[in-house]
Short mmCIF file of N, CA and C in Angstrom, two decimals:
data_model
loop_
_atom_site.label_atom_id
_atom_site.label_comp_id
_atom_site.label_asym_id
_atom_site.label_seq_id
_atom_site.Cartn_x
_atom_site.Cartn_y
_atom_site.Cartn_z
N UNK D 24 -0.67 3.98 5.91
CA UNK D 24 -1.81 3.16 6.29
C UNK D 24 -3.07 3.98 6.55
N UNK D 25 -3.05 5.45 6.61
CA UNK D 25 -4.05 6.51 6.94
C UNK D 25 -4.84 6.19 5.88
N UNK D 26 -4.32 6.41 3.94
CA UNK D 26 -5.14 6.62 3.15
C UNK D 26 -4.64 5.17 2.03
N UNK D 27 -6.50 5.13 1.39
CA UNK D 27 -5.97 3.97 0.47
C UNK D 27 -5.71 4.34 -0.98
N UNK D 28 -4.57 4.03 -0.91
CA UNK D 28 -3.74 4.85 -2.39
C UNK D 28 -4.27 3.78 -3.68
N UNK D 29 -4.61 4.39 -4.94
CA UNK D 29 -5.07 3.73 -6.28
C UNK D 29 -4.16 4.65 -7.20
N UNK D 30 -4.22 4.35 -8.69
CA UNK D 30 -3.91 5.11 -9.49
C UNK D 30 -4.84 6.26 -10.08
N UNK D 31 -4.05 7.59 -10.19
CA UNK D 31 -5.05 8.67 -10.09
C UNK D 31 -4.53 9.88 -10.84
N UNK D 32 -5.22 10.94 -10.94
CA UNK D 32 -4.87 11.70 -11.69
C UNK D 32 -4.88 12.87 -9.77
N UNK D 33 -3.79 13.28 -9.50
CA UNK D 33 -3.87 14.81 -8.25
C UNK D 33 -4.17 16.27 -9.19
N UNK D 34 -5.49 16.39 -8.22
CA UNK D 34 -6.05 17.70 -8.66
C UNK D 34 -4.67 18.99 -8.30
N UNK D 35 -3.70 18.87 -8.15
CA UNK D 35 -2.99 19.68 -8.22
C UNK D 35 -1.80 19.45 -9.17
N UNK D 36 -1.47 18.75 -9.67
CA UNK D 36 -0.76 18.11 -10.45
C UNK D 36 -0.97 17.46 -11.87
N UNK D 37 -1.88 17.09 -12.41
CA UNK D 37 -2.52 16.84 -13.36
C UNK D 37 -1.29 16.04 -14.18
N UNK D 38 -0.43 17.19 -14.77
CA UNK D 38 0.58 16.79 -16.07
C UNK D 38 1.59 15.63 -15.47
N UNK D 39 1.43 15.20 -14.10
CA UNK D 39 1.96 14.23 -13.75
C UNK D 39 1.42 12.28 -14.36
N UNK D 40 -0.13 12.85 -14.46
CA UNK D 40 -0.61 12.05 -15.46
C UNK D 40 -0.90 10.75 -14.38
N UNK D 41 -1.22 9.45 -14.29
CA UNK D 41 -1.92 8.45 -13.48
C UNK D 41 -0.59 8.20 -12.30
N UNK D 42 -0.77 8.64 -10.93
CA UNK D 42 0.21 7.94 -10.17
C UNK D 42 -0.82 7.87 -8.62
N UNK D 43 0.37 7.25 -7.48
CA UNK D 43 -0.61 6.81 -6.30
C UNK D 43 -1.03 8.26 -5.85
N UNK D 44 -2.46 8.04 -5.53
CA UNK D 44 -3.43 9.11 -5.56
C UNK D 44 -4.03 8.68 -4.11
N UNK D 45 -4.51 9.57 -3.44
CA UNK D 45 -6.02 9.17 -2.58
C UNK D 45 -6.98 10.08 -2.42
N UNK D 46 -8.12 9.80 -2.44
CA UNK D 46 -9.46 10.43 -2.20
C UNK D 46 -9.12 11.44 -1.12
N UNK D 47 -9.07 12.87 -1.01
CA UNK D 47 -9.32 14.01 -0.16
C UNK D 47 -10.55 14.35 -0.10
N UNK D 48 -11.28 14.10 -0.91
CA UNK D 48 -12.60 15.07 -1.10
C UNK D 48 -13.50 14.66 -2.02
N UNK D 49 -14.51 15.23 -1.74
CA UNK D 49 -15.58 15.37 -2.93
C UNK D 49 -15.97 16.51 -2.96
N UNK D 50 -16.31 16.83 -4.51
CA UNK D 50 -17.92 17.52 -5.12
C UNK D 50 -18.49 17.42 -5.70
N UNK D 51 -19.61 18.15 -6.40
CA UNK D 51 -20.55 18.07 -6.73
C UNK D 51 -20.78 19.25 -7.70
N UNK D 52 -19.63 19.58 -8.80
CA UNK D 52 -20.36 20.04 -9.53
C UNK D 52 -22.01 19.73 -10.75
N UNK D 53 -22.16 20.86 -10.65
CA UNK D 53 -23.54 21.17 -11.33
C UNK D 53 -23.26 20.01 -12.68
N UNK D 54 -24.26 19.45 -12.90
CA UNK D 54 -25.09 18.60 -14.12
C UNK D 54 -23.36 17.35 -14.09
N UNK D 55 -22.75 16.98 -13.54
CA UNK D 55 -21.93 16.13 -13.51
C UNK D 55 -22.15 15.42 -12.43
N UNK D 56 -22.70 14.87 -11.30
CA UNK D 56 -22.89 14.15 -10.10
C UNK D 56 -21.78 14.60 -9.29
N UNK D 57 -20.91 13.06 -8.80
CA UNK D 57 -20.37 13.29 -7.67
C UNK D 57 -18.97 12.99 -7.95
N UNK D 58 -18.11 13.84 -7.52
CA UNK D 58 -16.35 13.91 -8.14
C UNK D 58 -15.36 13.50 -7.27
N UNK D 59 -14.39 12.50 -7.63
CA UNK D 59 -13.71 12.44 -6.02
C UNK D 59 -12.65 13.66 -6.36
N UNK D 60 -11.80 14.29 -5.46
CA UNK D 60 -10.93 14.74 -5.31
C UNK D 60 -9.75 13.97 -4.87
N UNK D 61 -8.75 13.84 -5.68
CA UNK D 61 -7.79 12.81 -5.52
C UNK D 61 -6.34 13.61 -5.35
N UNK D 62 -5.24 13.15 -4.43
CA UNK D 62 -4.14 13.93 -4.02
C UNK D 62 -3.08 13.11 -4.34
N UNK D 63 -1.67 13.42 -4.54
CA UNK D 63 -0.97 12.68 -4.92
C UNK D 63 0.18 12.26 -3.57
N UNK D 64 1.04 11.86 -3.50
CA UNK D 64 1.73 11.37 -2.15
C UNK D 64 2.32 13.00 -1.64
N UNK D 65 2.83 13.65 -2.77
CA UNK D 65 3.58 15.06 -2.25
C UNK D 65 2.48 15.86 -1.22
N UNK D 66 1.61 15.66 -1.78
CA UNK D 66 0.57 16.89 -1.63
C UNK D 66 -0.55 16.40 -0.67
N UNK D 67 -0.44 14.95 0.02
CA UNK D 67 -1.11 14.18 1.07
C UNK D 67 -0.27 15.18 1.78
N UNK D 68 1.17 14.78 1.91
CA UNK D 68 1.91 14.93 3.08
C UNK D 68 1.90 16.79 3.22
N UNK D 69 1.98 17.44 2.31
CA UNK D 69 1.95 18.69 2.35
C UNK D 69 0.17 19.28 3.48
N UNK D 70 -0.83 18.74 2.38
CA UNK D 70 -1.71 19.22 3.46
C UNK D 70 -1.76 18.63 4.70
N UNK D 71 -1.60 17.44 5.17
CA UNK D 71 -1.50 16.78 6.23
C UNK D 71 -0.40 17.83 7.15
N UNK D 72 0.97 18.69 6.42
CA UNK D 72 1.60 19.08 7.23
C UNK D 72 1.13 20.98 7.97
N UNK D 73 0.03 21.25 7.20
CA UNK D 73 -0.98 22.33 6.53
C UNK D 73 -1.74 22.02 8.30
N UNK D 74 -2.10 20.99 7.88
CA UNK D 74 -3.49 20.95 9.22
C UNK D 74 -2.71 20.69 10.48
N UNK D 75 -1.33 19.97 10.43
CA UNK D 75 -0.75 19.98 11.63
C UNK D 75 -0.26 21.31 12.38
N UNK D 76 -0.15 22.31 11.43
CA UNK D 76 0.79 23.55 11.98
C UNK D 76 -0.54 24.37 12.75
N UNK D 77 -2.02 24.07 11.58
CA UNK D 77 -2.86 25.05 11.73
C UNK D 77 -3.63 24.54 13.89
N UNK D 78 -3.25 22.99 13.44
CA UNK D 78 -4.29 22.47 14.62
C UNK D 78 -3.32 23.42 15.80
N UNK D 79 -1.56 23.44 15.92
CA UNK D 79 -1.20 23.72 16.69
C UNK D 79 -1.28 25.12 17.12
N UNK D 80 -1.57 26.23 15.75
CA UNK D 80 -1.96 27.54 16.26
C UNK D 80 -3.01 27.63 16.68
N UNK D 81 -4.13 27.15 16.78
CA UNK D 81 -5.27 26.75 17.58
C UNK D 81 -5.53 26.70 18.43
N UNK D 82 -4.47 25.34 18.79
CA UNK D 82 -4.94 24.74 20.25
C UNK D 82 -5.73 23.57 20.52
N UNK D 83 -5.77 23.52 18.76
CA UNK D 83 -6.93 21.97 18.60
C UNK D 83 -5.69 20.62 18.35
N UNK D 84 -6.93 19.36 18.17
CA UNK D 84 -6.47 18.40 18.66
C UNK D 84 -5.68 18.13 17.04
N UNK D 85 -5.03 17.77 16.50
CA UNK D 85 -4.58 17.08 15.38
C UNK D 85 -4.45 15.53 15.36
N UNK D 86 -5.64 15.18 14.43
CA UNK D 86 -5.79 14.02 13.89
C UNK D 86 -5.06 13.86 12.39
N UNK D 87 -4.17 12.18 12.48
CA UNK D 87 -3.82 12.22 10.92
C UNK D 87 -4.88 11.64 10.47
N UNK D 88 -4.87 11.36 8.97
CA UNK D 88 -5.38 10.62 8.20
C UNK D 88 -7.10 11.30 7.81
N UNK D 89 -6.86 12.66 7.65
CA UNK D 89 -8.10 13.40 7.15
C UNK D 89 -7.46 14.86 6.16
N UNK D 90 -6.91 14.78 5.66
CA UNK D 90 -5.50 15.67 4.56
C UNK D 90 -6.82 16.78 4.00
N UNK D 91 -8.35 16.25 3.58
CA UNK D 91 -9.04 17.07 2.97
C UNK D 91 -9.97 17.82 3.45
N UNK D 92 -9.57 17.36 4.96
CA UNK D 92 -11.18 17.98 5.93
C UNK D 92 -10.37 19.23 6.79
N UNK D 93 -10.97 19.88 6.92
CA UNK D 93 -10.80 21.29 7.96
C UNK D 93 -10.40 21.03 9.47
N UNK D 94 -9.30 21.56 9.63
CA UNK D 94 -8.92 21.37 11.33
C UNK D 94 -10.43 22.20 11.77
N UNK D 95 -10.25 21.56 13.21
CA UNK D 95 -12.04 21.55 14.33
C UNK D 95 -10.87 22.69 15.02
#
C-alpha cells in the first residue's frame, strides 16, 4: 500500500520486460525531459531493506514507503 504499482519496465532488470513496477525516482537527462525511474517488486523490497539497515547504523528514523530517496 506504500507504492502504486503499474506495468513497467525496472531499471535494474530490464530483460524481465513489462511487470509491476513503481516510480523510485526521477531524472533528467540532457535533451530528453523528465524520466521516471521505475523498480520492480524484488528490488522495492531490496532497497527498502538497504535504507532500513542504513537508517539503523545511523541512528535515524526509518520511514517506509520512500525505496528511492536517501536515509536523513
Amino acid at each position: 500500500d506504500l507504492y502504486t504499482w503499474d506495468d513497467g519496465v525496472c531499471f535494474r532488470h530490464p530483460c524481465k520486460g513489462q511487470v509491476p513496477t513503481a516510480v523510485v525516482g526521477v531524472i533528467h537527462p540532457r535533451k530528453e525531459g523528465e524520466k521516471r525511474v521505475r523498480a520492480c517488486v524484488d528490488c522495492v523490497v531490496a532497497m527498502e531493506d538497504m535504507r532500513r539497515a542504513e537508517a539503523a547504523r545511523s541512528g535515524s528514523e526509518y520511514e517506509p514507503g520512500h525505496a528511492g530517496e536517501a536515509t536523513g
